[in-house]
CSV table of C-alpha atoms in Angstrom, one decimal:
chain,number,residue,atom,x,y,z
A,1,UNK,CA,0.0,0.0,0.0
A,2,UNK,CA,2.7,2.6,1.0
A,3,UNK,CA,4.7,1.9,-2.8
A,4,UNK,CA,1.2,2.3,-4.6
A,5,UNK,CA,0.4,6.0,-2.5
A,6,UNK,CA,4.5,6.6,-3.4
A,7,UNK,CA,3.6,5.8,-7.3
A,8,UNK,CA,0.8,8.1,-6.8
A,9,UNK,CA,2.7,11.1,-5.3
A,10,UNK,CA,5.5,10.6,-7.6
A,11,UNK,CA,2.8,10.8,-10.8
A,12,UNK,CA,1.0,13.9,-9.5
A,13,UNK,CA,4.7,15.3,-9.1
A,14,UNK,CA,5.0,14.5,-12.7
A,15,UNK,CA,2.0,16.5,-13.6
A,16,UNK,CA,3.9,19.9,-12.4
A,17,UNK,CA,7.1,19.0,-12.9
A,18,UNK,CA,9.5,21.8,-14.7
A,19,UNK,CA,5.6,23.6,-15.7
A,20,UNK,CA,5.0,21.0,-18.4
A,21,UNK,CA,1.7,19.1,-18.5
A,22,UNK,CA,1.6,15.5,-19.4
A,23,UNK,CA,-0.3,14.4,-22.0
A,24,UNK,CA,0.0,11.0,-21.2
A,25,UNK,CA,-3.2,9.2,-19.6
A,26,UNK,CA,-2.9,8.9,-16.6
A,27,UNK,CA,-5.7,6.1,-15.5
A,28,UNK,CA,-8.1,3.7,-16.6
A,29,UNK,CA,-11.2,5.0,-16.7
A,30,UNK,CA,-12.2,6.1,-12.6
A,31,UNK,CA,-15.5,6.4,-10.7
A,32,UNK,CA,-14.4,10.3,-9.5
A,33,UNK,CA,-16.6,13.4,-9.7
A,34,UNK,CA,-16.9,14.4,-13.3
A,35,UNK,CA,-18.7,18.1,-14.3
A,36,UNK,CA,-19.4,18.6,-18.3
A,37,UNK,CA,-18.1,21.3,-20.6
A,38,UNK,CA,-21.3,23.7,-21.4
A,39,UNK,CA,-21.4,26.0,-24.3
A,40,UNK,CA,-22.0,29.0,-23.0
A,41,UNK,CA,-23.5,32.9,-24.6
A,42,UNK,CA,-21.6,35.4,-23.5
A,43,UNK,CA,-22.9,39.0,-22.9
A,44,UNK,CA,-20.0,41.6,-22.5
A,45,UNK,CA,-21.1,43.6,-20.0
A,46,UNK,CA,-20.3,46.3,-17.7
A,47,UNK,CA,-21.7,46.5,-13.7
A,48,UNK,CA,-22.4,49.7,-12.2
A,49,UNK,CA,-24.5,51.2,-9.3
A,50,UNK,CA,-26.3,54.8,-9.1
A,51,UNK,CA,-29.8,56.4,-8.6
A,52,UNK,CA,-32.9,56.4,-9.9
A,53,UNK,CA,-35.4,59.5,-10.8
A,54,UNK,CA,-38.5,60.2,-12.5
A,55,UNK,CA,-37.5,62.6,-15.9
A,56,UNK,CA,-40.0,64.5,-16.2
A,57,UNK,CA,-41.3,65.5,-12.8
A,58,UNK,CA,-42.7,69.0,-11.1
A,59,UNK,CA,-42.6,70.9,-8.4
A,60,UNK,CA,-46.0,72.9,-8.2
A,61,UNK,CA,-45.4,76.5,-6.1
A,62,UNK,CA,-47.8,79.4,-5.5
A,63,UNK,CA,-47.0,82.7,-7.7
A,64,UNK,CA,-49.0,84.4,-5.0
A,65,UNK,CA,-50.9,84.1,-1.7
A,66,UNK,CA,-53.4,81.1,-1.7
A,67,UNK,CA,-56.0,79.5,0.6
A,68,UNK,CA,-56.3,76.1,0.1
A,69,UNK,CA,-59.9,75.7,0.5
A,70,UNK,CA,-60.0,71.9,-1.0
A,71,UNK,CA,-57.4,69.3,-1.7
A,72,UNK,CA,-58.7,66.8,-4.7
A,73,UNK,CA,-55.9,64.4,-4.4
A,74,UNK,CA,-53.5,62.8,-1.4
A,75,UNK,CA,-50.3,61.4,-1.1
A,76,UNK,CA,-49.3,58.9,-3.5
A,77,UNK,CA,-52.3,59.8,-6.1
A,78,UNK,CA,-51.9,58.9,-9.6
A,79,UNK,CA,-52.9,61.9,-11.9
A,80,UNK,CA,-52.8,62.4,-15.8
A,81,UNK,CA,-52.2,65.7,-17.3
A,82,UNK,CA,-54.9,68.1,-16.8
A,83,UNK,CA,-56.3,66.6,-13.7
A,84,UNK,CA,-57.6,68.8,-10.9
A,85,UNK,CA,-55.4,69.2,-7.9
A,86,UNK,CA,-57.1,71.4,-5.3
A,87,UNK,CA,-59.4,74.3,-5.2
A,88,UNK,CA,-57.6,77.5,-3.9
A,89,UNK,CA,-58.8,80.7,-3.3
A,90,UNK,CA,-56.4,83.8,-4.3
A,91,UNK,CA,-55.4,86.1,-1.7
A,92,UNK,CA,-54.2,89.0,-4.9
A,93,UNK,CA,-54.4,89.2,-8.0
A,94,UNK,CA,-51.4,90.4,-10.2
A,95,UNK,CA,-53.7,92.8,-11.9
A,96,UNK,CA,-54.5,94.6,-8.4
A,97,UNK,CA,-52.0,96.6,-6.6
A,98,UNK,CA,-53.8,95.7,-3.1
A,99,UNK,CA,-51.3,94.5,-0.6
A,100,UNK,CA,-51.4,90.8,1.1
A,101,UNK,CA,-52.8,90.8,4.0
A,102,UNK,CA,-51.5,89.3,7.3
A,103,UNK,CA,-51.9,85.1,6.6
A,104,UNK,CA,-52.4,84.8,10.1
A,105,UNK,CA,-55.5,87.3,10.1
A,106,UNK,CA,-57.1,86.1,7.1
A,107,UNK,CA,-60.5,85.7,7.3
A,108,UNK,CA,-60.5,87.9,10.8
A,109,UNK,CA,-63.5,90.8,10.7
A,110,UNK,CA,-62.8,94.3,11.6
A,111,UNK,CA,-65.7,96.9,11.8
A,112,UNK,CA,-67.3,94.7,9.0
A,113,UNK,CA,-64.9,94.2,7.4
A,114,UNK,CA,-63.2,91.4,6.4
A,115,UNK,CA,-59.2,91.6,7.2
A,116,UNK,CA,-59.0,91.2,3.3
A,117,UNK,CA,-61.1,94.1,2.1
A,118,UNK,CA,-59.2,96.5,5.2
A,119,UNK,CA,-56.0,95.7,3.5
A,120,UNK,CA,-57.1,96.6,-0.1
A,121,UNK,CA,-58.3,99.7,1.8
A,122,UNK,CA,-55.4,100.2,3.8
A,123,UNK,CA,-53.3,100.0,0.1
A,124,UNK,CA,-56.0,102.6,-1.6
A,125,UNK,CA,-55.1,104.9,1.2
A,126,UNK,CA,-52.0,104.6,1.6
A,127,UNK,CA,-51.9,103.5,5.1
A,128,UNK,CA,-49.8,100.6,6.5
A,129,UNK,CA,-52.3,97.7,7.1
A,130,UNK,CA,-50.5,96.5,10.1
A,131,UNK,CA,-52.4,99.6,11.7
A,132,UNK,CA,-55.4,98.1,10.9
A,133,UNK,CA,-58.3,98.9,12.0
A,134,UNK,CA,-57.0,101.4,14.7
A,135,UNK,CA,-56.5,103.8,11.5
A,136,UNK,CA,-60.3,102.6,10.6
A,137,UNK,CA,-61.5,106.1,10.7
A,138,UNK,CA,-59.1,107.1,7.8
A,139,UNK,CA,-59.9,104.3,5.5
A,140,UNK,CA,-63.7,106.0,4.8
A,141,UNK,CA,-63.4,107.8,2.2
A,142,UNK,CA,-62.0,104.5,0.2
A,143,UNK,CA,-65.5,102.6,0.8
A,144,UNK,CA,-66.4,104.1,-2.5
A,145,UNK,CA,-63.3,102.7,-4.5
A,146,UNK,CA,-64.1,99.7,-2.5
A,147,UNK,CA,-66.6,98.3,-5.3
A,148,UNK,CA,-64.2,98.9,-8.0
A,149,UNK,CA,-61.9,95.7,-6.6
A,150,UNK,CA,-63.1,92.5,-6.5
A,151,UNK,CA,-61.5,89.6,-4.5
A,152,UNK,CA,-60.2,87.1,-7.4
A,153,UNK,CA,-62.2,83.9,-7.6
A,154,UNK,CA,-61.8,80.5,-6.7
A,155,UNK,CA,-59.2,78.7,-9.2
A,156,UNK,CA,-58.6,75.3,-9.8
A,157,UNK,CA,-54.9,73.7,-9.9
A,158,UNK,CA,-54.3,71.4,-12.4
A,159,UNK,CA,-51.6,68.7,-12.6
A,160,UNK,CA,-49.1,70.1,-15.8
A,161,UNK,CA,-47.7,66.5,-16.2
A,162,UNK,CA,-48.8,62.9,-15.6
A,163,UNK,CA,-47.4,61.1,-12.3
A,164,UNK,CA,-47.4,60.2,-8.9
A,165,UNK,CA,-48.5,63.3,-6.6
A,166,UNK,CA,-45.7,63.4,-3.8
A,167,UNK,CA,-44.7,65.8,-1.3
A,168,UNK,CA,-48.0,66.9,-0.5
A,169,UNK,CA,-48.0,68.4,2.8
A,170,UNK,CA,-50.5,71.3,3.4
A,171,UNK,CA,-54.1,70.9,4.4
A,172,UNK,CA,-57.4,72.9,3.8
A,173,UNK,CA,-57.7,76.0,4.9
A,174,UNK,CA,-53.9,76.7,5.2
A,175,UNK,CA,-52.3,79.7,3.3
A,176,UNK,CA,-50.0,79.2,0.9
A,177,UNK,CA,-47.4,82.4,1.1
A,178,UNK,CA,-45.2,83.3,-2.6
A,179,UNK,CA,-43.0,80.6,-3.4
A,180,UNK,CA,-44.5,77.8,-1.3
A,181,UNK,CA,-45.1,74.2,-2.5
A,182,UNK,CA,-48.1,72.3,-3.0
A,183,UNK,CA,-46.6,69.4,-4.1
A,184,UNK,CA,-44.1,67.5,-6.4
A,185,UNK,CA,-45.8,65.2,-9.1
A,186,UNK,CA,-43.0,62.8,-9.8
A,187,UNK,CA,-44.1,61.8,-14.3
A,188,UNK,CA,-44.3,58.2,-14.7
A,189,UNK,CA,-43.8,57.9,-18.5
A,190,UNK,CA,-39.9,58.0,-18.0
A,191,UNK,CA,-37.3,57.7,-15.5
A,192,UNK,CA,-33.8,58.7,-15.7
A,193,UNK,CA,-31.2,56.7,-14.4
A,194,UNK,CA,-27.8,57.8,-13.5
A,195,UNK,CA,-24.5,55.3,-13.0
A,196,UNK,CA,-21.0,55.6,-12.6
A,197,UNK,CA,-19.1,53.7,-14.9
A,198,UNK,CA,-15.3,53.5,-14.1
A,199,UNK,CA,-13.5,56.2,-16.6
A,200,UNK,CA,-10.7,53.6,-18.3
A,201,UNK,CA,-14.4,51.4,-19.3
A,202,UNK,CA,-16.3,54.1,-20.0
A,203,UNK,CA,-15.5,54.1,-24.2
A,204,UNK,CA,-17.5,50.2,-24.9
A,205,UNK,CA,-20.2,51.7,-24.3
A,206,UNK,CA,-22.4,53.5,-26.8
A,207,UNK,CA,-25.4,55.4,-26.7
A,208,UNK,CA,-28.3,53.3,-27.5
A,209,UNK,CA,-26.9,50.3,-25.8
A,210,UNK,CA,-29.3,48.2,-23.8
A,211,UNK,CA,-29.3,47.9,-20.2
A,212,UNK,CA,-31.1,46.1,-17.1
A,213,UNK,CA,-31.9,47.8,-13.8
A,214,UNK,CA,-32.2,45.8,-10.8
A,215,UNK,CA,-31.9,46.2,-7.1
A,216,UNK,CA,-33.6,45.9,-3.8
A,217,UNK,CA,-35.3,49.7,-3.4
A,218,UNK,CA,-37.7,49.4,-6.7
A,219,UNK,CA,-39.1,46.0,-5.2
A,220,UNK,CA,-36.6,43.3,-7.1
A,221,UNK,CA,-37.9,44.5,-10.3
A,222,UNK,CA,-36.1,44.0,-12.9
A,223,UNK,CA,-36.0,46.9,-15.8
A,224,UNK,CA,-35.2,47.5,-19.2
A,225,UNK,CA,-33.6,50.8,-20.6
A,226,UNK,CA,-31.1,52.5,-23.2
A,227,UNK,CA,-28.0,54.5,-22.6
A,228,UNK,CA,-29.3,58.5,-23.5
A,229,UNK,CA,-25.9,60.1,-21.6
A,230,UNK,CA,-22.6,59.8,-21.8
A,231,UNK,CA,-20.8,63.0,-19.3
A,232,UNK,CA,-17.8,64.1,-20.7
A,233,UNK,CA,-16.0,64.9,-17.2
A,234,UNK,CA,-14.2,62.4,-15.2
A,235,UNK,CA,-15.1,62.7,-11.1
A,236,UNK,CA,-13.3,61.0,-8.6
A,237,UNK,CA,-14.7,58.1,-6.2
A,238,UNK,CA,-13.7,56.3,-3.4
A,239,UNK,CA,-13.5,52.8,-4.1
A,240,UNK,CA,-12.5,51.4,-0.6
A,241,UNK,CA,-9.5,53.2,0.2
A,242,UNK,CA,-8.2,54.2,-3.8
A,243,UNK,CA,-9.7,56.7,-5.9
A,244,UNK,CA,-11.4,55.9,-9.0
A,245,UNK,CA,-11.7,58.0,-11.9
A,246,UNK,CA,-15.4,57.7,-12.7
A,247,UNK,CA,-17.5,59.1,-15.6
A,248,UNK,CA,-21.7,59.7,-15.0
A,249,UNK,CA,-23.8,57.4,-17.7
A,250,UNK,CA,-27.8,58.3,-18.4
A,251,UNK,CA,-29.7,55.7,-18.8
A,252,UNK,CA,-33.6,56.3,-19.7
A,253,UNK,CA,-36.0,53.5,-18.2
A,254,UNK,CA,-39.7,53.4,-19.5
A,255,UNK,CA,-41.5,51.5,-17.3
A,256,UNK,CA,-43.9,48.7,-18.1
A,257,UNK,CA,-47.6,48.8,-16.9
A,258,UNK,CA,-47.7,47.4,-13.0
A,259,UNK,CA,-43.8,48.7,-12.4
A,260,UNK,CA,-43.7,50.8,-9.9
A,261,UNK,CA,-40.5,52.9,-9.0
A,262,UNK,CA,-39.3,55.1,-5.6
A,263,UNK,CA,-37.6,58.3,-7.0
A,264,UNK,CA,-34.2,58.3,-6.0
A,265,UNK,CA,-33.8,54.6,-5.2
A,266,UNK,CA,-30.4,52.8,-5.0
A,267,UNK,CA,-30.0,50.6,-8.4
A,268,UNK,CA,-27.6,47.7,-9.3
A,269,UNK,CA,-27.0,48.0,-13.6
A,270,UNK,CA,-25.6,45.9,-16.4
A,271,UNK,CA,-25.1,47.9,-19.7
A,272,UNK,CA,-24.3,45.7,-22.0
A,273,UNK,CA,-21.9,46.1,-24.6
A,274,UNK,CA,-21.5,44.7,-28.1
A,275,UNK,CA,-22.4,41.7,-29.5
A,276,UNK,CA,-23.1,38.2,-27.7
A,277,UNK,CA,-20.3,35.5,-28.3
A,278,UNK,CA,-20.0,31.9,-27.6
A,279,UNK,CA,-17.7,30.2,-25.2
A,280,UNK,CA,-16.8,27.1,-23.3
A,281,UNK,CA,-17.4,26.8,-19.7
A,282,UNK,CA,-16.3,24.7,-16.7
A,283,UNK,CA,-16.7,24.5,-13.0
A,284,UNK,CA,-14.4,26.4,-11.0
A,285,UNK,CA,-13.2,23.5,-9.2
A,286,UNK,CA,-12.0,21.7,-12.7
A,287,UNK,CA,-9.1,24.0,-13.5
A,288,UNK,CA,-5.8,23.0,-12.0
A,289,UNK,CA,-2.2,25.1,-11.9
A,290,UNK,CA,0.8,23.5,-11.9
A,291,UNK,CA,4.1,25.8,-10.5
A,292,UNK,CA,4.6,27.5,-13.7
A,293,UNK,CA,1.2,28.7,-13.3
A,294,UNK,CA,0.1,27.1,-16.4
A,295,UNK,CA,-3.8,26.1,-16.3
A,296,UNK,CA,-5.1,22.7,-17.3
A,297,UNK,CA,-7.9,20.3,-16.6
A,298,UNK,CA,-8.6,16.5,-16.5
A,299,UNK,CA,-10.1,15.1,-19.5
A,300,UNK,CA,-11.8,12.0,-18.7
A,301,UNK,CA,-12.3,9.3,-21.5
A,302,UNK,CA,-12.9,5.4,-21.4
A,303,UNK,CA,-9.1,5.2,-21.4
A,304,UNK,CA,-8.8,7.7,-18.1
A,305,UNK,CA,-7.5,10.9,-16.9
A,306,UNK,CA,-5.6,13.1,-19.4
A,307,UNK,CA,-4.0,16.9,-19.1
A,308,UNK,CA,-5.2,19.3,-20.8
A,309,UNK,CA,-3.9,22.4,-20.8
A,310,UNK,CA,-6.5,25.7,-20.8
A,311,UNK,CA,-6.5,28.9,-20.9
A,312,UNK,CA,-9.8,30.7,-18.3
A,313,UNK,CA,-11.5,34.3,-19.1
A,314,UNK,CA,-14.5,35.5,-17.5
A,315,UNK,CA,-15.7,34.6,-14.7
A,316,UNK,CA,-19.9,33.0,-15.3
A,317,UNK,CA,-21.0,32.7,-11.8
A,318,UNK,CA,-19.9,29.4,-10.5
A,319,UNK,CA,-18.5,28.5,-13.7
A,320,UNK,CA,-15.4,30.4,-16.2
A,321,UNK,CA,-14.6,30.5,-19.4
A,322,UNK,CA,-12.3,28.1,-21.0
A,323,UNK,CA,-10.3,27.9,-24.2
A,324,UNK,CA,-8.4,25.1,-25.3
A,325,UNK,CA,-8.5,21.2,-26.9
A,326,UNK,CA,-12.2,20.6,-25.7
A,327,UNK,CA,-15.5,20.4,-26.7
A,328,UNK,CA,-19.0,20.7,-25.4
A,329,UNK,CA,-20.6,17.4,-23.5
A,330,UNK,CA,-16.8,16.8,-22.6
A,331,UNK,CA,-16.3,15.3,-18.7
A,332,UNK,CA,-13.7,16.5,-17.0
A,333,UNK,CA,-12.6,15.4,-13.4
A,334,UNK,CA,-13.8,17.5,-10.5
A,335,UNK,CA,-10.1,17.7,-9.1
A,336,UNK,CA,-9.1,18.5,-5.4
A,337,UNK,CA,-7.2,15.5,-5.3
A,338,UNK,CA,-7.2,12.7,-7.6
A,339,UNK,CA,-7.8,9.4,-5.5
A,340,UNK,CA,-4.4,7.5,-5.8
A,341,UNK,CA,-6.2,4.3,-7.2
A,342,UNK,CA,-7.0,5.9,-10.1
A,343,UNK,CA,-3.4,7.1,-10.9
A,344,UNK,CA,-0.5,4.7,-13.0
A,345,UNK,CA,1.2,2.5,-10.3
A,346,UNK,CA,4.5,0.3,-11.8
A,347,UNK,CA,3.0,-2.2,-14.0
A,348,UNK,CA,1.3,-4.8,-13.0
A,349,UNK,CA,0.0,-3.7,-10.1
């Protein structure tokens, strides 16, 4: 027993001796773990990781005071273009040189008058309206103009774009000052995504290459788009503990009826780039070295084990790309060791 496991050691040495691979067989045919060579398409592709946002969205602001006397939609509505938002009541009108009154005294009663029509008052006379009504007296002689200014009428707001209503946080009956939001209406016909592509991979890719969009915050869908942008200037990440030169990349998704997407969720991409091909694969675990660092793998036939050599390329998830002296439907030992009984011994044995 000890001279067969010393004939077994001494033909593995032979296997990486001086980096040369035997092409001898090595055993009759053995009863080891054998894997099969798979013919394989191969997609180059490049992985990158950014943020996703809806293209053509809005952020809806009053031009001048408002009421909000009724909201038609909540949080999270879905609107189409020229649906009607809320019902708002104008506290000026840009035709009217009336001052604004005091938001927290609107709809307050003064001498009967409402805080609104004392202002517009106030502005005819020329009086300050914070002095309202203590200067009530002086504001008489501009009851006559009084029915020359009308309060602006109820409006509607409208939604400009299609989308998801988001953002929405005021209520009925709260004023609206200049330059405060309503809401943001997020459009749902398009979405732009934007990646970082590392700067020395940046030129395979082309605009109008495909891409898929994946990742956790839009609910493990997966999505389709095409590559619209490609930035010309070159940023710098950290990548662990190196800088990376890293270049932006827009890629435009159009979802498909049931998708839905967060606005500015985290998303995992693939843009892929140029033309399918067709390779060999094996299993990891198939592909030896020997100490010249030359690859190789056991080709297993009725006769036995045979080297040969290989030379790996991309790595397919638990398989990699192999060229070399094989074809598909090949069997090729599943090697950690090779059991010693399978191995030439002196002959005769």
């Amino acid at each position: 027993m000890k001279y067969r496991l010393f004939c077994a050691a001494a033909a593995l040495g032979a296997v990486f001796c001086c980096g040369m691979i035997p092409e001898a067989i090595l055993a009759k045919t053995p009863a080891v773990e054998v894997a099969a060579v798979e013919a394989f398409e191969v997609q180059p592709e490049i992985s990158c990781t950014g943020v996703i946002e809806a293209e053509n969205s809005c952020r809806l602001m009053a031009a001048s005071g408002v009421v909000m006397e009724e909201l038609l939609v909540t949080e999270g509505s879905l609107v189409e273009a020229g649906m009607p938002l809320a019902r708002v009541r104008p506290q000026s009108s840009v035709e009217s040189p009336f001052l604004i009154c005091d938001p927290q005294q609107s709809g307050a009663v003064f001498g009967g008058y409402s805080s609104e029509q004392l202002a517009a008052l106030a502005a005819l006379q020329g009086v300050d309206p914070s002095m309202v009504p203590e200067d009530l007296e002086q504001l008489t002689e501009g009851l006559s103009q009084l029915s020359q200014w009308e309060m602006p009428s109820e409006e509607i707001i409208s939604a400009p774009v299609s989308g998801k209503v988001t953002q929405l946080t005021v209520k009925e009956g709260q004023y609206l000052g200049p330059g405060e939001s309503l809401c943001t209406i997020l459009g749902n016909d398009s979405y732009l995504a934007t990646v970082q592509v590392p700067a020395d991979e940046v030129d395979k890719i082309s605009l109008g290459d495909t891409a898929e969009i994946s990742g956790g915050e839009i609910n493990d869908q997966h999505l389709s788009g095409l590559v619209c942008q490609i930035s010309s200037t070159v940023s710098k990440s950290l990548q662990g503990t190196a800088l990376v030169s890293m270049v932006d990349v827009g890629v435009r998704v159009y979802p498909q009826q049931g998708q839905t997407i967060r606005h500015g969720a985290g998303i995992q991409c693939r843009i892929l780039t140029g033309e399918p091909r067709q390779c060999l694969t094996v299993p990891y675990e198939c592909v030896q070295q020997d100490d010249q660092n030359q690859e190789f793998v056991f080709l297993v036939s009725q006769q036995g084990l045979s080297a040969v050599p290989v030379t790996t390329g991309e790595e397919l998830a638990e398989r990699v790309e192999v060229s070399g002296s094989l074809n598909p439907g090949d069997l090729l030992a599943v090697t950690g060791e090779i059991p010693e009984q399978y191995l030439l011994t002196k002959e005769g044995d």
